[in-house]
């Protein structure tokens, strides 16, 4: 006998809420459920009051999100993590949680991700936040800016885009903390395989998990790894502002992370090989890769990064090339794809003057060192020789 008479009721409740099994699935299931039930309402009340762990509503978290957050905290060796629907949602929440508000100031590195730059340059000033930009590699300027602005927080990226400058994170932490500022580090390019910002005192470690952590170019997401105390603040923020990651996306990211160390090793080995070969190529004017001895922060990178790894991101300038020649070069690539993202298993190129740094005037671009001949390459995990072969045949086309 069916439990309910009506097919309507049976269609709604059939098969749901079976007894909890005593097995444990090997990999974490995707919890799509928005709501969660307890034996009695006292238990639910206790969960709402944070007196017992549990789940009440998907914006507050689900077991799938907890699984992802646990591995993120584990990899960064932080106390806790909170996942977000995108890297930018994570950056924004970290800025709020760091205490940036109307009447306070935020100091940012010049060469941060485009949307982080415009968040600092446009949206936050509209709300009465004083924002300033500094060359994060010039520690004297950082110190001066900290003294003059008295910011609530400083935001920098471990490896900058698209020139691959390495930030001296321990030194910046020391200066910022002495000036009473919190430190937010965007560790997207480095990943915890190379560098763990929290271990040198950074307050908020931010990721666009869309990139290396997800790794396959099929899931947008972000995360902040921080102290348990700061996570409480972030949790209050996400409860009010949303910006949550979907459970399927959390699960995909969790799956991607399983191969992160393997992928990073291959990304880094390939990037080193590609950088060396490009540097020796007569048509290449300059290669920006911290793994090369001539890079201005080669030693710093060697000191900060694990296992002699320098990341999978390269940029390079093609000799005697302008926009037209670079376009022809990029269109001649057969294996490497011209896609506006990075950190995927695929090798990808991007033209910063057209995309990430489009908003800057040619003069501003020149000032930050982004010429019309600059190409960014996210080196994938294919065979290094095939990546190099593709670059060489495309350079041949613009001779
Ligand atoms: C992509 C990226 C972001 C933004 O992340 P989304 O997931 O696209 O929102 C922030 N910082 C860095 C360094 C990035 O590469």
Coordinates of C-alpha atoms and ligand atoms in Angstrom, one line a residue:
X1 CA 0.0 0.0 0.0
X2 CA 1.4 3.4 -0.9
X3 CA 1.9 5.7 2.1
X4 CA -0.1 8.5 0.5
X5 CA -3.4 8.2 -1.4
X6 CA -2.8 10.9 -3.9
X7 CA -0.4 10.6 -6.8
X8 CA 0.4 14.3 -6.3
X9 CA 1.6 13.7 -2.8
X10 CA 3.3 10.5 -3.7
X11 CA 5.1 12.2 -6.6
X12 CA 6.4 14.8 -4.2
X13 CA 7.5 12.6 -1.3
X14 CA 8.2 9.2 -2.8
X15 CA 11.7 7.8 -2.3
X16 CA 12.9 10.8 -0.2
X17 CA 14.4 10.8 3.3
X18 CA 15.1 7.1 3.7
X19 CA 16.8 5.9 6.9
X20 CA 20.5 7.1 7.1
X21 CA 22.7 4.2 5.9
X22 CA 25.5 2.9 8.0
X23 CA 28.0 2.9 5.0
X24 CA 30.2 5.8 4.1
X25 CA 30.5 6.6 0.4
X26 CA 34.2 6.7 -0.8
X27 CA 33.8 10.0 -2.5
X28 CA 31.6 12.9 -1.2
X29 CA 28.1 12.9 -2.6
X30 CA 26.6 16.1 -4.0
X31 CA 24.1 17.5 -1.6
X32 CA 21.6 19.4 -3.6
X33 CA 19.2 19.7 -0.7
X34 CA 18.5 23.3 0.3
X35 CA 16.9 22.4 3.6
X36 CA 17.9 19.9 6.4
X37 CA 15.7 18.1 8.9
X38 CA 16.4 17.3 12.6
X39 CA 14.7 15.0 15.1
X40 CA 13.2 17.9 16.9
X41 CA 13.1 21.7 16.5
X42 CA 15.4 22.1 19.5
X43 CA 18.2 20.6 17.5
X44 CA 17.4 23.0 14.6
X45 CA 17.4 25.9 17.0
X46 CA 20.9 24.8 18.3
X47 CA 22.3 24.7 14.8
X48 CA 20.9 28.1 14.0
X49 CA 22.6 29.3 17.2
X50 CA 25.9 27.8 16.2
X51 CA 25.7 25.6 19.4
X52 CA 26.0 22.4 17.4
X53 CA 27.3 21.7 13.9
X54 CA 24.8 21.0 11.2
X55 CA 23.1 22.4 8.2
X56 CA 20.0 24.4 7.9
X57 CA 19.9 26.1 4.5
X58 CA 22.1 25.9 1.5
X59 CA 23.3 29.5 1.6
X60 CA 24.7 28.7 5.1
X61 CA 26.5 25.7 3.7
X62 CA 26.1 22.0 2.8
X63 CA 28.1 18.8 3.5
X64 CA 29.5 19.1 -0.1
X65 CA 30.8 22.6 0.5
X66 CA 32.2 21.5 3.9
X67 CA 34.2 18.7 2.2
X68 CA 35.7 21.3 -0.3
X69 CA 36.4 23.8 2.4
X70 CA 38.1 21.2 4.6
X71 CA 40.5 20.2 1.8
X72 CA 41.2 23.8 0.9
X73 CA 42.1 24.7 4.6
X74 CA 44.2 21.5 4.7
X75 CA 46.2 22.4 1.5
X76 CA 46.8 26.0 2.6
X77 CA 47.4 24.9 6.2
X78 CA 44.8 27.3 7.5
X79 CA 42.2 26.8 10.2
X80 CA 39.2 27.2 8.0
X81 CA 37.9 28.1 4.5
X82 CA 34.8 29.4 2.9
X83 CA 33.9 28.7 -0.7
X84 CA 32.3 31.3 -3.0
X85 CA 30.6 31.3 -6.4
X86 CA 33.6 32.9 -8.1
X87 CA 37.0 34.2 -7.4
X88 CA 35.7 37.8 -7.4
X89 CA 33.0 37.0 -4.8
X90 CA 35.8 35.6 -2.6
X91 CA 38.0 38.7 -3.2
X92 CA 35.1 41.0 -2.4
X93 CA 34.1 39.1 0.8
X94 CA 37.7 39.0 2.0
X95 CA 38.0 42.8 1.6
X96 CA 34.8 43.3 3.6
X97 CA 35.9 40.8 6.3
X98 CA 39.3 42.6 6.5
X99 CA 37.4 45.6 7.8
X100 CA 37.4 47.8 4.8
X101 CA 34.4 50.1 4.9
X102 CA 33.3 53.7 4.3
X103 CA 35.9 56.1 5.7
X104 CA 38.7 53.5 5.7
X105 CA 41.4 52.8 3.2
X106 CA 42.6 49.9 1.1
X107 CA 46.0 49.6 -0.5
X108 CA 46.3 47.4 -3.6
X109 CA 49.2 46.2 -5.7
X110 CA 49.2 47.9 -9.2
X111 CA 49.3 44.7 -11.1
X112 CA 46.3 42.7 -9.7
X113 CA 43.7 40.8 -11.6
X114 CA 41.6 43.2 -13.8
X115 CA 38.4 42.9 -11.9
X116 CA 40.2 43.3 -8.6
X117 CA 41.7 46.5 -10.0
X118 CA 38.4 47.9 -11.1
X119 CA 36.7 46.9 -7.8
X120 CA 39.4 48.9 -6.0
X121 CA 39.5 51.8 -8.6
X122 CA 35.8 52.2 -9.2
X123 CA 33.2 50.5 -6.9
X124 CA 34.9 50.9 -3.5
X125 CA 35.7 54.6 -4.0
X126 CA 32.0 55.2 -4.8
X127 CA 31.2 53.9 -1.3
X128 CA 33.7 56.2 0.4
X129 CA 36.6 53.8 0.6
X130 CA 39.9 55.5 0.0
X131 CA 41.9 53.2 -2.3
X132 CA 45.5 53.5 -3.5
X133 CA 47.8 51.5 -5.7
X134 CA 51.5 50.7 -5.2
X135 CA 54.3 48.7 -6.9
X136 CA 54.3 45.8 -4.5
X137 CA 57.9 45.0 -5.4
X138 CA 59.1 48.3 -4.2
X139 CA 59.0 47.8 -0.4
X140 CA 60.0 51.4 0.4
X141 CA 57.0 52.6 -1.6
X142 CA 54.8 50.0 0.2
X143 CA 56.0 51.3 3.6
X144 CA 55.4 55.0 2.6
X145 CA 51.9 54.2 1.3
X146 CA 51.1 52.3 4.5
X147 CA 52.2 55.3 6.6
X148 CA 50.4 57.8 4.5
X149 CA 47.1 55.9 3.9
X150 CA 46.8 53.9 7.1
X151 CA 44.8 51.3 5.3
X152 CA 42.6 48.7 6.9
X153 CA 43.9 46.1 4.5
X154 CA 46.5 45.5 1.8
X155 CA 45.8 43.2 -1.2
X156 CA 48.5 41.6 -3.4
X157 CA 48.9 38.6 -5.6
X158 CA 51.7 36.1 -5.0
X159 CA 52.6 36.0 -8.7
X160 CA 51.2 39.0 -10.7
X161 CA 49.4 39.0 -14.0
X162 CA 50.7 39.3 -16.8
X163 CA 54.3 40.1 -15.9
X164 CA 54.8 37.3 -13.4
X165 CA 56.4 39.4 -10.7
X166 CA 56.8 37.6 -7.4
X167 CA 55.6 39.5 -4.3
X168 CA 57.8 39.4 -1.2
X169 CA 54.8 38.3 0.9
X170 CA 56.7 37.8 4.2
X171 CA 58.1 41.3 4.0
X172 CA 54.8 42.8 3.0
X173 CA 53.1 41.1 6.0
X174 CA 55.6 42.5 8.3
X175 CA 55.3 46.0 7.1
X176 CA 51.4 45.8 6.9
X177 CA 51.0 44.3 10.4
X178 CA 53.3 46.9 11.8
X179 CA 51.0 49.6 10.3
X180 CA 47.9 47.9 11.6
X181 CA 46.7 46.6 8.2
X182 CA 45.3 43.2 7.4
X183 CA 46.9 41.3 4.5
X184 CA 44.9 39.7 1.7
X185 CA 46.9 37.5 -0.7
X186 CA 45.5 36.2 -4.0
X187 CA 47.3 32.9 -4.3
X188 CA 45.6 31.8 -7.6
X189 CA 48.7 31.7 -9.8
X190 CA 50.9 30.1 -7.2
X191 CA 48.5 27.6 -5.6
X192 CA 49.3 26.0 -2.3
X193 CA 51.6 23.5 -4.1
X194 CA 54.1 26.4 -4.6
X195 CA 53.3 28.7 -1.7
X196 CA 51.1 28.9 1.5
X197 CA 50.6 32.5 2.4
X198 CA 48.9 31.8 5.8
X199 CA 52.2 30.3 7.0
X200 CA 53.9 33.7 6.7
X201 CA 51.2 35.5 8.6
X202 CA 48.8 36.5 5.8
X203 CA 45.3 37.1 7.2
X204 CA 43.2 36.1 4.2
X205 CA 44.3 33.7 1.4
X206 CA 42.1 34.1 -1.7
X207 CA 41.7 31.8 -4.7
X208 CA 39.9 31.8 -7.9
X209 CA 39.3 28.0 -7.8
X210 CA 38.2 28.4 -11.5
X211 CA 41.9 28.2 -12.4
X212 CA 44.4 25.6 -11.1
X213 CA 42.4 24.2 -8.2
X214 CA 39.4 23.2 -10.5
X215 CA 42.0 22.8 -13.2
X216 CA 39.8 21.7 -16.1
X217 CA 38.2 24.9 -17.3
X218 CA 34.7 23.6 -16.5
X219 CA 33.8 25.2 -13.2
X220 CA 33.7 28.8 -11.8
X221 CA 34.4 29.3 -8.1
X222 CA 36.4 31.0 -5.4
X223 CA 37.5 30.5 -1.8
X224 CA 39.0 32.3 1.2
X225 CA 41.2 30.4 3.6
X226 CA 41.8 32.1 6.9
X227 CA 41.5 31.7 10.7
X228 CA 38.4 30.2 12.3
X229 CA 37.6 33.6 13.7
X230 CA 37.8 35.3 10.3
X231 CA 35.7 32.5 8.8
X232 CA 32.9 33.4 11.2
X233 CA 33.0 37.0 9.8
X234 CA 33.0 35.7 6.2
X235 CA 30.1 33.4 7.0
X236 CA 28.0 36.3 8.3
X237 CA 28.9 38.2 5.1
X238 CA 27.9 35.3 2.7
X239 CA 24.7 34.8 4.7
X240 CA 23.8 38.4 3.9
X241 CA 25.3 38.9 0.5
X242 CA 25.1 35.4 -1.1
X243 CA 27.6 34.7 -3.8
X244 CA 27.5 31.0 -3.0
X245 CA 29.1 28.2 -5.0
X246 CA 26.6 25.7 -6.3
X247 CA 26.9 22.1 -4.8
X248 CA 27.7 20.5 -8.2
X249 CA 30.5 23.1 -8.7
X250 CA 31.8 22.5 -5.2
X251 CA 31.9 18.8 -6.0
X252 CA 33.7 19.4 -9.4
X253 CA 36.2 21.6 -7.6
X254 CA 36.8 18.9 -4.9
X255 CA 37.4 16.4 -7.7
X256 CA 39.8 18.7 -9.5
X257 CA 41.9 19.3 -6.4
X258 CA 42.7 15.6 -6.1
X259 CA 45.2 15.9 -9.0
X260 CA 46.4 19.5 -8.2
X261 CA 49.9 18.5 -7.1
X262 CA 50.4 16.2 -10.1
X263 CA 49.1 18.8 -12.5
X264 CA 51.2 21.6 -10.9
X265 CA 54.4 19.6 -11.3
X266 CA 53.7 19.0 -15.0
X267 CA 52.6 22.7 -15.5
X268 CA 55.8 23.9 -13.9
X269 CA 58.1 21.5 -15.7
X270 CA 56.5 22.3 -19.0
X271 CA 56.6 26.1 -18.3
X272 CA 60.3 26.0 -17.4
X273 CA 61.0 24.1 -20.7
X274 CA 58.9 26.4 -22.8
X275 CA 60.4 29.6 -21.1
X276 CA 64.0 28.4 -21.8
X277 CA 63.3 27.5 -25.4
X278 CA 61.4 30.8 -26.0
X279 CA 64.2 32.8 -24.4
X280 CA 66.7 31.2 -26.9
X281 CA 64.4 31.9 -29.9
X282 CA 65.6 34.7 -32.2
X283 CA 62.1 36.0 -32.7
X284 CA 61.5 36.4 -29.0
X285 CA 62.5 39.7 -27.4
X286 CA 61.8 38.9 -23.7
X287 CA 60.4 36.1 -21.5
X288 CA 58.8 36.8 -18.1
X289 CA 59.0 33.7 -16.0
X290 CA 60.3 33.6 -12.4
X291 CA 62.0 30.3 -13.1
X292 CA 64.5 32.0 -15.4
X293 CA 67.8 33.2 -13.8
X294 CA 67.3 36.7 -15.4
X295 CA 63.9 37.3 -13.8
X296 CA 64.1 40.1 -11.2
X297 CA 62.5 38.0 -8.5
X298 CA 64.1 34.6 -9.5
X299 CA 65.9 34.4 -6.1
X300 CA 62.9 35.5 -4.1
X301 CA 60.8 32.9 -5.9
X302 CA 63.4 30.2 -5.2
X303 CA 63.3 31.1 -1.5
X304 CA 59.5 31.3 -1.2
X305 CA 58.3 28.5 -3.5
X306 CA 58.4 24.8 -2.8
X307 CA 60.5 22.2 -4.7
X308 CA 62.1 24.6 -7.1
X309 CA 58.6 25.1 -8.8
X310 CA 57.9 28.5 -10.4
X311 CA 54.4 28.1 -11.7
X312 CA 52.8 27.4 -15.1
X313 CA 52.3 31.0 -16.3
X314 CA 54.6 32.7 -18.8
X315 CA 54.5 35.9 -20.7
X316 CA 56.7 36.9 -23.6
X317 CA 57.3 39.7 -26.1
X318 CA 57.6 38.9 -29.8
X319 CA 60.4 40.9 -31.5
X320 CA 59.2 43.6 -34.0
X321 CA 55.6 42.6 -33.5
X322 CA 52.5 44.8 -33.0
X323 CA 48.9 43.9 -32.6
X324 CA 48.5 42.6 -36.1
X325 CA 51.5 40.3 -35.9
X326 CA 50.5 39.0 -32.5
X327 CA 47.0 38.3 -33.7
X328 CA 48.4 36.4 -36.7
X329 CA 50.7 34.5 -34.3
X330 CA 47.9 33.6 -32.0
X331 CA 45.6 32.6 -34.9
X332 CA 48.4 30.3 -36.3
X333 CA 48.6 28.3 -33.1
X334 CA 47.0 24.8 -33.6
X335 CA 47.3 23.1 -30.2
X336 CA 47.3 26.2 -27.9
X337 CA 43.9 27.8 -27.6
X338 CA 43.2 31.6 -27.5
X339 CA 40.9 31.4 -24.4
X340 CA 40.4 34.0 -21.8
X341 CA 41.3 31.9 -18.7
X342 CA 44.3 30.1 -17.2
X343 CA 45.3 27.2 -15.1
X344 CA 43.5 24.6 -17.2
X345 CA 45.0 21.3 -18.4
X346 CA 44.9 22.9 -21.9
X347 CA 47.6 25.4 -23.0
X348 CA 46.0 28.8 -23.5
X349 CA 47.1 32.2 -24.8
X350 CA 45.8 35.6 -24.1
X351 CA 46.6 39.0 -25.4
X352 CA 46.6 41.3 -22.4
X353 CA 46.4 44.6 -24.4
X354 CA 43.0 43.4 -25.8
X355 CA 41.6 41.6 -22.7
X356 CA 42.8 41.9 -19.1
X357 CA 44.4 45.3 -19.6
X358 CA 42.0 46.7 -22.2
X359 CA 40.7 49.3 -19.8
X360 CA 44.1 51.0 -19.6
X361 CA 45.2 53.6 -22.1
X362 CA 48.3 52.7 -24.2
X363 CA 50.3 55.1 -22.1
X364 CA 49.2 53.4 -18.8
X365 CA 49.9 50.0 -20.4
X366 CA 53.4 51.2 -21.3
X367 CA 53.9 52.4 -17.7
X368 CA 53.0 49.0 -16.2
X369 CA 55.1 47.3 -18.8
X370 CA 52.4 45.7 -21.0
X371 CA 53.5 46.3 -24.6
X372 CA 51.6 45.6 -27.8
X373 CA 53.9 42.6 -28.4
X374 CA 53.2 40.9 -25.1
X375 CA 51.5 37.5 -25.1
X376 CA 50.5 35.6 -22.0
X377 CA 50.7 31.8 -22.0
X378 CA 49.1 29.4 -19.5
X379 CA 51.2 26.3 -20.1
X380 CA 49.1 23.2 -20.0
X381 CA 49.9 19.6 -19.1
X382 CA 50.4 18.4 -22.6
X383 CA 53.8 17.2 -23.8
X384 CA 56.3 20.1 -23.6
X385 CA 57.8 19.4 -27.0
X386 CA 54.4 19.6 -28.7
X387 CA 53.7 22.9 -27.0
X388 CA 57.0 24.3 -28.1
X389 CA 56.6 22.9 -31.6
X390 CA 53.2 24.7 -31.9
X391 CA 54.8 28.0 -30.7
X392 CA 57.7 27.6 -33.2
X393 CA 55.5 26.9 -36.2
X394 CA 53.3 29.9 -35.4
X395 CA 56.3 32.2 -35.0
X396 CA 57.4 30.9 -38.4
X397 CA 54.2 32.3 -39.9
X398 CA 55.0 35.9 -38.9
X399 CA 58.6 35.9 -40.0
Ligands
LIG1 C1 40.5 34.7 -12.5 C2 41.1 35.4 -11.3 C3 40.3 36.1 -10.4 C4 38.8 36.1 -10.5 O1 38.2 34.8 -10.4 P1 36.8 34.4 -11.1 O2 36.7 33.0 -10.6 O3 36.9 34.6 -12.5 O4 35.8 35.3 -10.5 C5 40.9 36.7 -9.3 N1 42.2 36.7 -9.2 C6 43.0 36.1 -10.1 C7 44.5 36.1 -9.9 C8 42.5 35.4 -11.2 O5 43.3 34.8 -12.1

